Amino acid sequence: HDFVKNSKVGSATGFMMVAGSMLAIPHKTGTKMKMQTAPRFSGVSEYQECYKEIPHCYASMDRKPLIAYHPNATRSRLAVEDAPVPLKNASTIAFQDRFCVHNRRFVTTHKNYYTGEMPDMRSNPGMIADSTRLKRMLQDK
């Protein structure tokens, strides 16, 4: 730190060692600015920008509110008529198909094949085949 004591460089008023590093002490600047309160954040978040309340505007409207440019702004679009309101609050969609069989429409594989029966202890192949034929007929019904 002695080797920079009488230096000819006028970029600093002095030098000091901090944690093994040489740091320069800067010159004083003119008058000190008064500490003002930090400026408040005036930006808008993405959420606020997307969901802000916007007045209904269209291209041929008189006295439109001024807004920042946006390519999809509603103030630049043509007027759109409101959707028709149904007379009653009921659905008019009918889910009907004349080729669909409704009595076993939503029977799952589990309901079809896993009936929870006890193991069949019969050894007669004719009896087992007859009961299996009956089960399959009822499953395909």
GROMACS .gro file of N, CA and C in nm:
model
  423
    1HIS      N    1   0.083  -0.117   0.000
    1HIS     CA    2   0.000   0.000   0.000
    1HIS      C    3   0.088   0.124   0.000
    2ASP      N    4   0.215   0.107   0.034
    2ASP     CA    5   0.309   0.221   0.029
    2ASP      C    6   0.344   0.260  -0.115
    3PHE      N    7   0.335   0.166  -0.209
    3PHE     CA    8   0.378   0.195  -0.346
    3PHE      C    9   0.280   0.284  -0.421
    4VAL      N   10   0.159   0.309  -0.369
    4VAL     CA   11   0.064   0.399  -0.436
    4VAL      C   12   0.043   0.528  -0.358
    5LYS      N   13   0.121   0.549  -0.253
    5LYS     CA   14   0.101   0.665  -0.167
    5LYS      C   15   0.124   0.797  -0.240
    6ASN      N   16   0.228   0.811  -0.318
    6ASN     CA   17   0.258   0.935  -0.389
    6ASN      C   18   0.238   0.917  -0.540
    7SER      N   19   0.132   0.852  -0.578
    7SER     CA   20   0.111   0.825  -0.722
    7SER      C   21   0.071   0.952  -0.794
    8LYS      N   22   0.102   0.959  -0.923
    8LYS     CA   23   0.074   1.076  -1.004
    8LYS      C   24  -0.063   1.068  -1.073
    9VAL      N   25  -0.131   0.954  -1.058
    9VAL     CA   26  -0.262   0.938  -1.123
    9VAL      C   27  -0.365   1.012  -1.039
   10GLY      N   28  -0.445   1.096  -1.103
   10GLY     CA   29  -0.541   1.178  -1.028
   10GLY      C   30  -0.682   1.121  -1.032
   11SER      N   31  -0.697   0.992  -1.050
   11SER     CA   32  -0.830   0.934  -1.060
   11SER      C   33  -0.892   0.900  -0.925
   12ALA      N   34  -0.813   0.911  -0.816
   12ALA     CA   35  -0.866   0.879  -0.685
   12ALA      C   36  -0.796   0.966  -0.582
   13THR      N   37  -0.861   0.986  -0.468
   13THR     CA   38  -0.800   1.066  -0.362
   13THR      C   39  -0.709   0.983  -0.275
   14GLY      N   40  -0.726   0.853  -0.279
   14GLY     CA   41  -0.640   0.766  -0.199
   14GLY      C   42  -0.677   0.621  -0.224
   15PHE      N   43  -0.607   0.535  -0.151
   15PHE     CA   44  -0.629   0.391  -0.166
   15PHE      C   45  -0.638   0.329  -0.029
   16MET      N   46  -0.705   0.217  -0.021
   16MET     CA   47  -0.712   0.144   0.105
   16MET      C   48  -0.723  -0.005   0.076
   17MET      N   49  -0.682  -0.084   0.174
   17MET     CA   50  -0.687  -0.228   0.160
   17MET      C   51  -0.810  -0.279   0.235
   18VAL      N   52  -0.892  -0.359   0.167
   18VAL     CA   53  -1.010  -0.420   0.227
   18VAL      C   54  -1.007  -0.567   0.195
   19ALA      N   55  -0.997  -0.650   0.297
   19ALA     CA   56  -0.997  -0.797   0.283
   19ALA      C   57  -0.892  -0.843   0.183
   20GLY      N   58  -0.776  -0.780   0.183
   20GLY     CA   59  -0.667  -0.821   0.096
   20GLY      C   60  -0.675  -0.762  -0.044
   21SER      N   61  -0.776  -0.681  -0.073
   21SER     CA   62  -0.789  -0.619  -0.205
   21SER      C   63  -0.765  -0.470  -0.194
   22MET      N   64  -0.699  -0.413  -0.296
   22MET     CA   65  -0.671  -0.270  -0.300
   22MET      C   66  -0.792  -0.200  -0.362
   23LEU      N   67  -0.850  -0.101  -0.291
   23LEU     CA   68  -0.964  -0.025  -0.340
   23LEU      C   69  -0.928   0.122  -0.344
   24ALA      N   70  -0.980   0.194  -0.444
   24ALA     CA   71  -0.954   0.338  -0.457
   24ALA      C   72  -1.063   0.416  -0.386
   25ILE      N   73  -1.026   0.527  -0.325
   25ILE     CA   74  -1.123   0.617  -0.262
   25ILE      C   75  -1.154   0.724  -0.366
   26PRO      N   76  -1.279   0.736  -0.410
   26PRO     CA   77  -1.311   0.830  -0.518
   26PRO      C   78  -1.308   0.975  -0.470
   27HIS      N   79  -1.297   1.068  -0.566
   27HIS     CA   80  -1.304   1.212  -0.537
   27HIS      C   81  -1.444   1.247  -0.492
   28LYS      N   82  -1.455   1.353  -0.417
   28LYS     CA   83  -1.586   1.402  -0.375
   28LYS      C   84  -1.653   1.466  -0.496
   29THR      N   85  -1.781   1.444  -0.507
   29THR     CA   86  -1.856   1.509  -0.615
   29THR      C   87  -1.912   1.639  -0.562
   30GLY      N   88  -1.976   1.718  -0.648
   30GLY     CA   89  -2.028   1.849  -0.611
   30GLY      C   90  -2.120   1.842  -0.490
   31THR      N   91  -2.229   1.912  -0.493
   31THR     CA   92  -2.320   1.914  -0.379
   31THR      C   93  -2.388   1.780  -0.366
   32LYS      N   94  -2.412   1.744  -0.245
   32LYS     CA   95  -2.481   1.617  -0.222
   32LYS      C   96  -2.629   1.635  -0.251
   33MET      N   97  -2.682   1.537  -0.323
   33MET     CA   98  -2.826   1.541  -0.352
   33MET      C   99  -2.901   1.497  -0.227
   34LYS      N  100  -3.010   1.563  -0.202
   34LYS     CA  101  -3.091   1.525  -0.086
   34LYS      C  102  -3.151   1.387  -0.112
   35MET      N  103  -3.153   1.309  -0.007
   35MET     CA  104  -3.211   1.176  -0.021
   35MET      C  105  -3.362   1.189  -0.035
   36GLN      N  106  -3.410   1.144  -0.147
   36GLN     CA  107  -3.555   1.145  -0.168
   36GLN      C  108  -3.607   1.004  -0.145
   37THR      N  109  -3.735   0.999  -0.124
   37THR     CA  110  -3.793   0.866  -0.109
   37THR      C  111  -3.781   0.793  -0.243
   38ALA      N  112  -3.765   0.665  -0.236
   38ALA     CA  113  -3.749   0.586  -0.358
   38ALA      C  114  -3.873   0.599  -0.444
   39PRO      N  115  -3.856   0.609  -0.575
   39PRO     CA  116  -3.974   0.622  -0.662
   39PRO      C  117  -4.059   0.496  -0.652
   40ARG      N  118  -4.188   0.517  -0.650
   40ARG     CA  119  -4.279   0.403  -0.639
   40ARG      C  120  -4.283   0.329  -0.771
   41PHE      N  121  -4.306   0.199  -0.762
   41PHE     CA  122  -4.315   0.114  -0.881
   41PHE      C  123  -4.441   0.153  -0.958
   42SER      N  124  -4.423   0.199  -1.080
   42SER     CA  125  -4.539   0.242  -1.158
   42SER      C  126  -4.569   0.147  -1.273
   43GLY      N  127  -4.495   0.038  -1.283
   43GLY     CA  128  -4.519  -0.059  -1.388
   43GLY      C  129  -4.642  -0.143  -1.358
   44VAL      N  130  -4.679  -0.226  -1.452
   44VAL     CA  131  -4.797  -0.310  -1.439
   44VAL      C  132  -4.754  -0.454  -1.462
   45SER      N  133  -4.801  -0.544  -1.377
   45SER     CA  134  -4.766  -0.684  -1.394
   45SER      C  135  -4.842  -0.743  -1.513
   46GLU      N  136  -4.797  -0.860  -1.559
   46GLU     CA  137  -4.862  -0.926  -1.673
   46GLU      C  138  -5.007  -0.960  -1.639
   47TYR      N  139  -5.030  -1.005  -1.517
   47TYR     CA  140  -5.165  -1.040  -1.474
   47TYR      C  141  -5.256  -0.917  -1.476
   48GLN      N  142  -5.206  -0.805  -1.420
   48GLN     CA  143  -5.286  -0.684  -1.417
   48GLN      C  144  -5.315  -0.634  -1.558
   49GLU      N  145  -5.217  -0.648  -1.647
   49GLU     CA  146  -5.234  -0.602  -1.784
   49GLU      C  147  -5.339  -0.685  -1.857
   50CYS      N  148  -5.339  -0.815  -1.835
   50CYS     CA  149  -5.432  -0.903  -1.907
   50CYS      C  150  -5.574  -0.893  -1.855
   51TYR      N  151  -5.591  -0.868  -1.725
   51TYR     CA  152  -5.724  -0.874  -1.666
   51TYR      C  153  -5.774  -0.739  -1.617
   52LYS      N  154  -5.723  -0.631  -1.673
   52LYS     CA  155  -5.772  -0.500  -1.629
   52LYS      C  156  -5.909  -0.475  -1.691
   53GLU      N  157  -5.985  -0.390  -1.626
   53GLU     CA  158  -6.119  -0.359  -1.674
   53GLU      C  159  -6.109  -0.262  -1.790
   54ILE      N  160  -6.161  -0.302  -1.904
   54ILE     CA  161  -6.150  -0.222  -2.025
   54ILE      C  162  -6.290  -0.178  -2.068
   55PRO      N  163  -6.310  -0.052  -2.098
   55PRO     CA  164  -6.441  -0.011  -2.147
   55PRO      C  165  -6.468  -0.070  -2.286
   56HIS      N  166  -6.595  -0.092  -2.317
   56HIS     CA  167  -6.633  -0.148  -2.447
   56HIS      C  168  -6.604  -0.045  -2.556
   57CYS      N  169  -6.512  -0.075  -2.645
   57CYS     CA  170  -6.473   0.017  -2.751
   57CYS      C  171  -6.481  -0.052  -2.885
   58TYR      N  172  -6.499   0.027  -2.991
   58TYR     CA  173  -6.494  -0.024  -3.127
   58TYR      C  174  -6.448   0.088  -3.219
   59ALA      N  175  -6.419   0.056  -3.344
   59ALA     CA  176  -6.350   0.148  -3.434
   59ALA      C  177  -6.428   0.276  -3.463
   60SER      N  178  -6.558   0.267  -3.485
   60SER     CA  179  -6.633   0.387  -3.526
   60SER      C  180  -6.697   0.459  -3.407
   61MET      N  181  -6.649   0.435  -3.289
   61MET     CA  182  -6.707   0.493  -3.168
   61MET      C  183  -6.661   0.639  -3.151
   62ASP      N  184  -6.750   0.723  -3.102
   62ASP     CA  185  -6.716   0.862  -3.072
   62ASP      C  186  -6.648   0.869  -2.935
   63ARG      N  187  -6.548   0.954  -2.922
   63ARG     CA  188  -6.478   0.979  -2.796
   63ARG      C  189  -6.428   0.851  -2.729
   64LYS      N  190  -6.345   0.777  -2.802
   64LYS     CA  191  -6.282   0.656  -2.746
   64LYS      C  192  -6.176   0.697  -2.646
   65PRO      N  193  -6.158   0.622  -2.539
   65PRO     CA  194  -6.050   0.654  -2.445
   65PRO      C  195  -5.915   0.623  -2.509
   66LEU      N  196  -5.816   0.708  -2.483
   66LEU     CA  197  -5.683   0.687  -2.538
   66LEU      C  198  -5.611   0.580  -2.458
   67ILE      N  199  -5.549   0.487  -2.528
   67ILE     CA  200  -5.472   0.382  -2.464
   67ILE      C  201  -5.343   0.365  -2.541
   68ALA      N  202  -5.246   0.297  -2.481
   68ALA     CA  203  -5.120   0.270  -2.550
   68ALA      C  204  -5.146   0.176  -2.667
   69TYR      N  205  -5.061   0.184  -2.768
   69TYR     CA  206  -5.080   0.103  -2.888
   69TYR      C  207  -5.069  -0.046  -2.857
   70HIS      N  208  -5.162  -0.120  -2.911
   70HIS     CA  209  -5.158  -0.266  -2.905
   70HIS      C  210  -5.220  -0.315  -3.035
   71PRO      N  211  -5.155  -0.411  -3.104
   71PRO     CA  212  -5.208  -0.454  -3.234
   71PRO      C  213  -5.347  -0.516  -3.228
   72ASN      N  214  -5.385  -0.573  -3.115
   72ASN     CA  215  -5.518  -0.635  -3.103
   72ASN      C  216  -5.612  -0.553  -3.017
   73ALA      N  217  -5.592  -0.424  -3.010
   73ALA     CA  218  -5.675  -0.339  -2.924
   73ALA      C  219  -5.820  -0.341  -2.972
   74THR      N  220  -5.913  -0.341  -2.875
   74THR     CA  221  -6.055  -0.344  -2.911
   74THR      C  222  -6.101  -0.214  -2.974
   75ARG      N  223  -6.030  -0.105  -2.947
   75ARG     CA  224  -6.071   0.024  -3.005
   75ARG      C  225  -6.047   0.028  -3.155
   76SER      N  226  -5.968  -0.067  -3.209
   76SER     CA  227  -5.941  -0.071  -3.352
   76SER      C  228  -6.028  -0.174  -3.425
   77ARG      N  229  -6.110  -0.246  -3.355
   77ARG     CA  230  -6.193  -0.350  -3.416
   77ARG      C  231  -6.330  -0.296  -3.451
   78LEU      N  232  -6.396  -0.364  -3.544
   78LEU     CA  233  -6.533  -0.329  -3.580
   78LEU      C  234  -6.627  -0.369  -3.468
   79ALA      N  235  -6.742  -0.302  -3.461
   79ALA     CA  236  -6.839  -0.332  -3.356
   79ALA      C  237  -6.895  -0.473  -3.378
   80VAL      N  238  -6.911  -0.546  -3.269
   80VAL     CA  239  -6.964  -0.682  -3.274
   80VAL      C  240  -7.094  -0.684  -3.197
   81GLU      N  241  -7.196  -0.746  -3.256
   81GLU     CA  242  -7.325  -0.755  -3.187
   81GLU      C  243  -7.315  -0.854  -3.072
   82ASP      N  244  -7.394  -0.830  -2.969
   82ASP     CA  245  -7.396  -0.920  -2.854
   82ASP      C  246  -7.458  -1.053  -2.893
   83ALA      N  247  -7.416  -1.159  -2.826
   83ALA     CA  248  -7.472  -1.292  -2.853
   83ALA      C  249  -7.617  -1.296  -2.809
   84PRO      N  250  -7.703  -1.367  -2.881
   84PRO     CA  251  -7.844  -1.373  -2.840
   84PRO      C  252  -7.860  -1.447  -2.708
   85VAL      N  253  -7.947  -1.396  -2.624
   85VAL     CA  254  -7.972  -1.456  -2.493
   85VAL      C  255  -8.087  -1.555  -2.508
   86PRO      N  256  -8.070  -1.680  -2.462
   86PRO     CA  257  -8.180  -1.776  -2.475
   86PRO      C  258  -8.298  -1.734  -2.387
   87LEU      N  259  -8.418  -1.777  -2.428
   87LEU     CA  260  -8.538  -1.740  -2.354
   87LEU      C  261  -8.541  -1.801  -2.215
   88LYS      N  262  -8.491  -1.922  -2.200
   88LYS     CA  263  -8.489  -1.984  -2.069
   88LYS      C  264  -8.350  -2.042  -2.046
   89ASN      N  265  -8.315  -2.061  -1.925
   89ASN     CA  266  -8.182  -2.110  -1.891
   89ASN      C  267  -8.181  -2.263  -1.899
   90ALA      N  268  -8.185  -2.315  -2.020
   90ALA     CA  269  -8.187  -2.460  -2.039
   90ALA      C  270  -8.103  -2.495  -2.161
   91SER      N  271  -8.049  -2.614  -2.160
   91SER     CA  272  -7.969  -2.661  -2.272
   91SER      C  273  -8.059  -2.711  -2.383
   92THR      N  274  -8.020  -2.683  -2.506
   92THR     CA  275  -8.098  -2.730  -2.621
   92THR      C  276  -8.026  -2.841  -2.695
   93ILE      N  277  -7.918  -2.893  -2.637
   93ILE     CA  278  -7.841  -2.999  -2.700
   93ILE      C  279  -7.904  -3.133  -2.665
   94ALA      N  280  -7.930  -3.215  -2.765
   94ALA     CA  281  -7.987  -3.348  -2.743
   94ALA      C  282  -7.885  -3.452  -2.782
   95PHE      N  283  -7.845  -3.536  -2.685
   95PHE     CA  284  -7.749  -3.643  -2.711
   95PHE      C  285  -7.826  -3.769  -2.747
   96GLN      N  286  -7.864  -3.782  -2.871
   96GLN     CA  287  -7.938  -3.899  -2.915
   96GLN      C  288  -7.877  -3.953  -3.042
   97ASP      N  289  -7.868  -4.085  -3.045
   97ASP     CA  290  -7.818  -4.152  -3.163
   97ASP      C  291  -7.904  -4.275  -3.184
   98ARG      N  292  -7.967  -4.287  -3.300
   98ARG     CA  293  -8.060  -4.398  -3.319
   98ARG      C  294  -7.988  -4.530  -3.334
   99PHE      N  295  -7.856  -4.529  -3.357
   99PHE     CA  296  -7.781  -4.653  -3.372
   99PHE      C  297  -7.715  -4.697  -3.242
  100CYS      N  298  -7.730  -4.619  -3.137
  100CYS     CA  299  -7.665  -4.650  -3.009
  100CYS      C  300  -7.760  -4.731  -2.921
  101VAL      N  301  -7.708  -4.838  -2.861
  101VAL     CA  302  -7.785  -4.919  -2.767
  101VAL      C  303  -7.756  -4.865  -2.628
  102HIS      N  304  -7.861  -4.817  -2.560
  102HIS     CA  305  -7.839  -4.746  -2.433
  102HIS      C  306  -7.839  -4.836  -2.311
  103ASN      N  307  -7.893  -4.959  -2.319
  103ASN     CA  308  -7.905  -5.037  -2.196
  103ASN      C  309  -7.771  -5.083  -2.142
  104ARG      N  310  -7.666  -5.099  -2.226
  104ARG     CA  311  -7.533  -5.136  -2.178
  104ARG      C  312  -7.428  -5.038  -2.231
  105ARG      N  313  -7.463  -4.913  -2.243
  105ARG     CA  314  -7.376  -4.814  -2.306
  105ARG      C  315  -7.250  -4.786  -2.225
  106PHE      N  316  -7.263  -4.772  -2.094
  106PHE     CA  317  -7.149  -4.735  -2.012
  106PHE      C  318  -7.102  -4.848  -1.922
  107VAL      N  319  -7.113  -4.972  -1.968
  107VAL     CA  320  -7.064  -5.086  -1.891
  107VAL      C  321  -6.913  -5.096  -1.912
  108THR      N  322  -6.838  -5.090  -1.805
  108THR     CA  323  -6.693  -5.092  -1.815
  108THR      C  324  -6.641  -5.235  -1.823
  109THR      N  325  -6.513  -5.248  -1.857
  109THR     CA  326  -6.450  -5.380  -1.862
  109THR      C  327  -6.452  -5.444  -1.724
  110HIS      N  328  -6.434  -5.364  -1.622
  110HIS     CA  329  -6.435  -5.417  -1.485
  110HIS      C  330  -6.571  -5.476  -1.452
  111LYS      N  331  -6.679  -5.405  -1.488
  111LYS     CA  332  -6.813  -5.457  -1.461
  111LYS      C  333  -6.841  -5.582  -1.543
  112ASN      N  334  -6.785  -5.592  -1.662
  112ASN     CA  335  -6.809  -5.705  -1.749
  112ASN      C  336  -6.738  -5.832  -1.703
  113TYR      N  337  -6.611  -5.823  -1.670
  113TYR     CA  338  -6.529  -5.942  -1.650
  113TYR      C  339  -6.498  -5.976  -1.506
  114TYR      N  340  -6.497  -5.878  -1.418
  114TYR     CA  341  -6.462  -5.903  -1.278
  114TYR      C  342  -6.589  -5.902  -1.195
  115THR      N  343  -6.652  -6.017  -1.186
  115THR     CA  344  -6.783  -6.026  -1.120
  115THR      C  345  -6.772  -6.060  -0.972
  116GLY      N  346  -6.654  -6.092  -0.924
  116GLY     CA  347  -6.636  -6.121  -0.782
  116GLY      C  348  -6.688  -6.257  -0.740
  117GLU      N  349  -6.696  -6.351  -0.832
  117GLU     CA  350  -6.747  -6.485  -0.799
  117GLU      C  351  -6.640  -6.566  -0.729
  118MET      N  352  -6.686  -6.666  -0.661
  118MET     CA  353  -6.596  -6.759  -0.595
  118MET      C  354  -6.532  -6.849  -0.701
  119PRO      N  355  -6.414  -6.903  -0.677
  119PRO     CA  356  -6.352  -6.993  -0.775
  119PRO      C  357  -6.442  -7.114  -0.804
  120ASP      N  358  -6.448  -7.155  -0.931
  120ASP     CA  359  -6.533  -7.266  -0.973
  120ASP      C  360  -6.460  -7.397  -0.945
  121MET      N  361  -6.513  -7.478  -0.853
  121MET     CA  362  -6.449  -7.602  -0.812
  121MET      C  363  -6.499  -7.723  -0.892
  122ARG      N  364  -6.584  -7.700  -0.992
  122ARG     CA  365  -6.635  -7.812  -1.070
  122ARG      C  366  -6.527  -7.866  -1.161
  123SER      N  367  -6.531  -7.995  -1.186
  123SER     CA  368  -6.432  -8.057  -1.273
  123SER      C  369  -6.494  -8.108  -1.403
  124ASN      N  370  -6.625  -8.101  -1.415
  124ASN     CA  371  -6.692  -8.147  -1.536
  124ASN      C  372  -6.677  -8.041  -1.645
  125PRO      N  373  -6.605  -8.072  -1.758
  125PRO     CA  374  -6.583  -7.971  -1.862
  125PRO      C  375  -6.710  -7.927  -1.930
  126GLY      N  376  -6.812  -8.009  -1.941
  126GLY     CA  377  -6.939  -7.971  -2.003
  126GLY      C  378  -7.011  -7.865  -1.922
  127MET      N  379  -7.011  -7.883  -1.789
  127MET     CA  380  -7.077  -7.786  -1.700
  127MET      C  381  -7.003  -7.651  -1.702
  128ILE      N  382  -6.869  -7.657  -1.701
  128ILE     CA  383  -6.789  -7.533  -1.705
  128ILE      C  384  -6.812  -7.460  -1.837
  129ALA      N  385  -6.816  -7.535  -1.949
  129ALA     CA  386  -6.838  -7.474  -2.080
  129ALA      C  387  -6.976  -7.411  -2.089
  130ASP      N  388  -7.078  -7.477  -2.032
  130ASP     CA  389  -7.214  -7.424  -2.036
  130ASP      C  390  -7.224  -7.294  -1.957
  131SER      N  391  -7.166  -7.291  -1.837
  131SER     CA  392  -7.174  -7.168  -1.756
  131SER      C  393  -7.090  -7.056  -1.819
  132THR      N  394  -6.977  -7.091  -1.883
  132THR     CA  395  -6.895  -6.989  -1.950
  132THR      C  396  -6.970  -6.932  -2.070
  133ARG      N  397  -7.041  -7.020  -2.144
  133ARG     CA  398  -7.120  -6.975  -2.259
  133ARG      C  399  -7.229  -6.878  -2.213
  134LEU      N  400  -7.294  -6.907  -2.102
  134LEU     CA  401  -7.399  -6.821  -2.049
  134LEU      C  402  -7.341  -6.685  -2.006
  135LYS      N  403  -7.227  -6.687  -1.938
  135LYS     CA  404  -7.162  -6.561  -1.895
  135LYS      C  405  -7.125  -6.474  -2.015
  136ARG      N  406  -7.067  -6.533  -2.118
  136ARG     CA  407  -7.026  -6.456  -2.236
  136ARG      C  408  -7.146  -6.399  -2.310
  137MET      N  409  -7.254  -6.476  -2.316
  137MET     CA  410  -7.376  -6.426  -2.381
  137MET      C  411  -7.429  -6.304  -2.306
  138LEU      N  412  -7.428  -6.308  -2.173
  138LEU     CA  413  -7.476  -6.195  -2.094
  138LEU      C  414  -7.382  -6.074  -2.105
  139GLN      N  415  -7.252  -6.099  -2.119
  139GLN     CA  416  -7.157  -5.988  -2.134
  139GLN      C  417  -7.170  -5.919  -2.268
  140ASP      N  418  -7.198  -5.994  -2.373
  140ASP     CA  419  -7.209  -5.937  -2.507
  140ASP      C  420  -7.345  -5.873  -2.532
  141LYS      N  421  -7.438  -5.895  -2.445
  141LYS     CA  422  -7.574  -5.846  -2.464
  141LYS      C  423  -7.583  -5.696  -2.461
   0.00000   0.00000   0.00000
